[in-house]
């Protein structure tokens, strides 16, 4: 992750004199994976299919190894974004909650997808966050081999560190194809995980409000 240079802002003091003060920089969030070698991945995918008795000689399957390589490269490559925050000038101290953020990731145990929704909320401190950035943070940590428990905690911990709110809550509900399409084949089942930090963990009223609004409690 890298920070952009400080921007400047103009402020007018009580004596009507303009002064230039540094504005808080946006944090440029970039995931830096190991070098991606699509050619080697395509060759490995072809050998993988052949080892499972699947011939890639037909017209419809000839391009499958390459498509597999590009698909997984896309799944493991989150988009860069700026963590844009703004001064909490009005002193807003109630819950900010983004519900039903789409989640798609890949189970690190079987490399099969799991998909669902995330509910991410926080109690503002000195700064508030551009709402779309909550979804960006979820995507940033979901675009890699994951387990849902770790993903939930990573999103919450990262927001707590970089936003410095009074509390953070994350609830994720997802369906895992490694559970629904293989093994026990529990079609329709979903898994729910949560992480609560700060006042959303320690204050009973705030915790109950957050969980009720996410649907984690009836």
Phi, psi and omega in degrees: 000141178228151177258142174287159176299155178301135169270167179242152179225152181261132179235138178259123182273173183300342180263017177062027176255132181276133175234149180256124181236149180290137174267153181294131183286153171283140178274117178280116185257116182228126174275130183245086180284171173297160180304135179264125178247092184296326180296314178294322179295321179295317179297317180295321178296321177297317179293324178299311180296318179298320180295334178269009177081020180254114180281140177252025183279337184286161181299320184285335182257352186299324182267002184297315179304319178293320178294321177300313181299314181292324180295314181290326176299320178293317180298331184259015184233088178292153179281143175291152178204164175261128175279091186273122177237160182224152178298138177275068188298328183273359181065035181297127185233018177259173186293136169248123187225126171255118184256155173056044172286125181297138177237131169219127181216186182231126178297127183286349181275327183233357185055038172250149185290151161230139186227151180178213181224152177240143171244121185234125180221162177206157173259114189297147170255238182284340183226155175245160188249140170303127192300324181296340183288337175298318177292325179295321180294319177301312180299320183303317182272341180279337184275065177187162174302129190219165158241148187297323181299314180294316180304314181300315182288323180299316180298313182295313182297320182294317178295321179298320182289314189268336179262334182054053178278178176279342177189154179224141174225137177225128173234129177236132174237125186215155174254127185258119181291340175290346178255331184265334184255348181218178176058242182291339180053051181275073183301132177089352180283152177223160180241135180241134177228154180214150171224128179237133181230156177063221183294335178288348174259318189270334182262118187298320182294314180296319179297315181296320179297314181298311182294325178293318181290333177276348183084009180286342175234151182270000000 
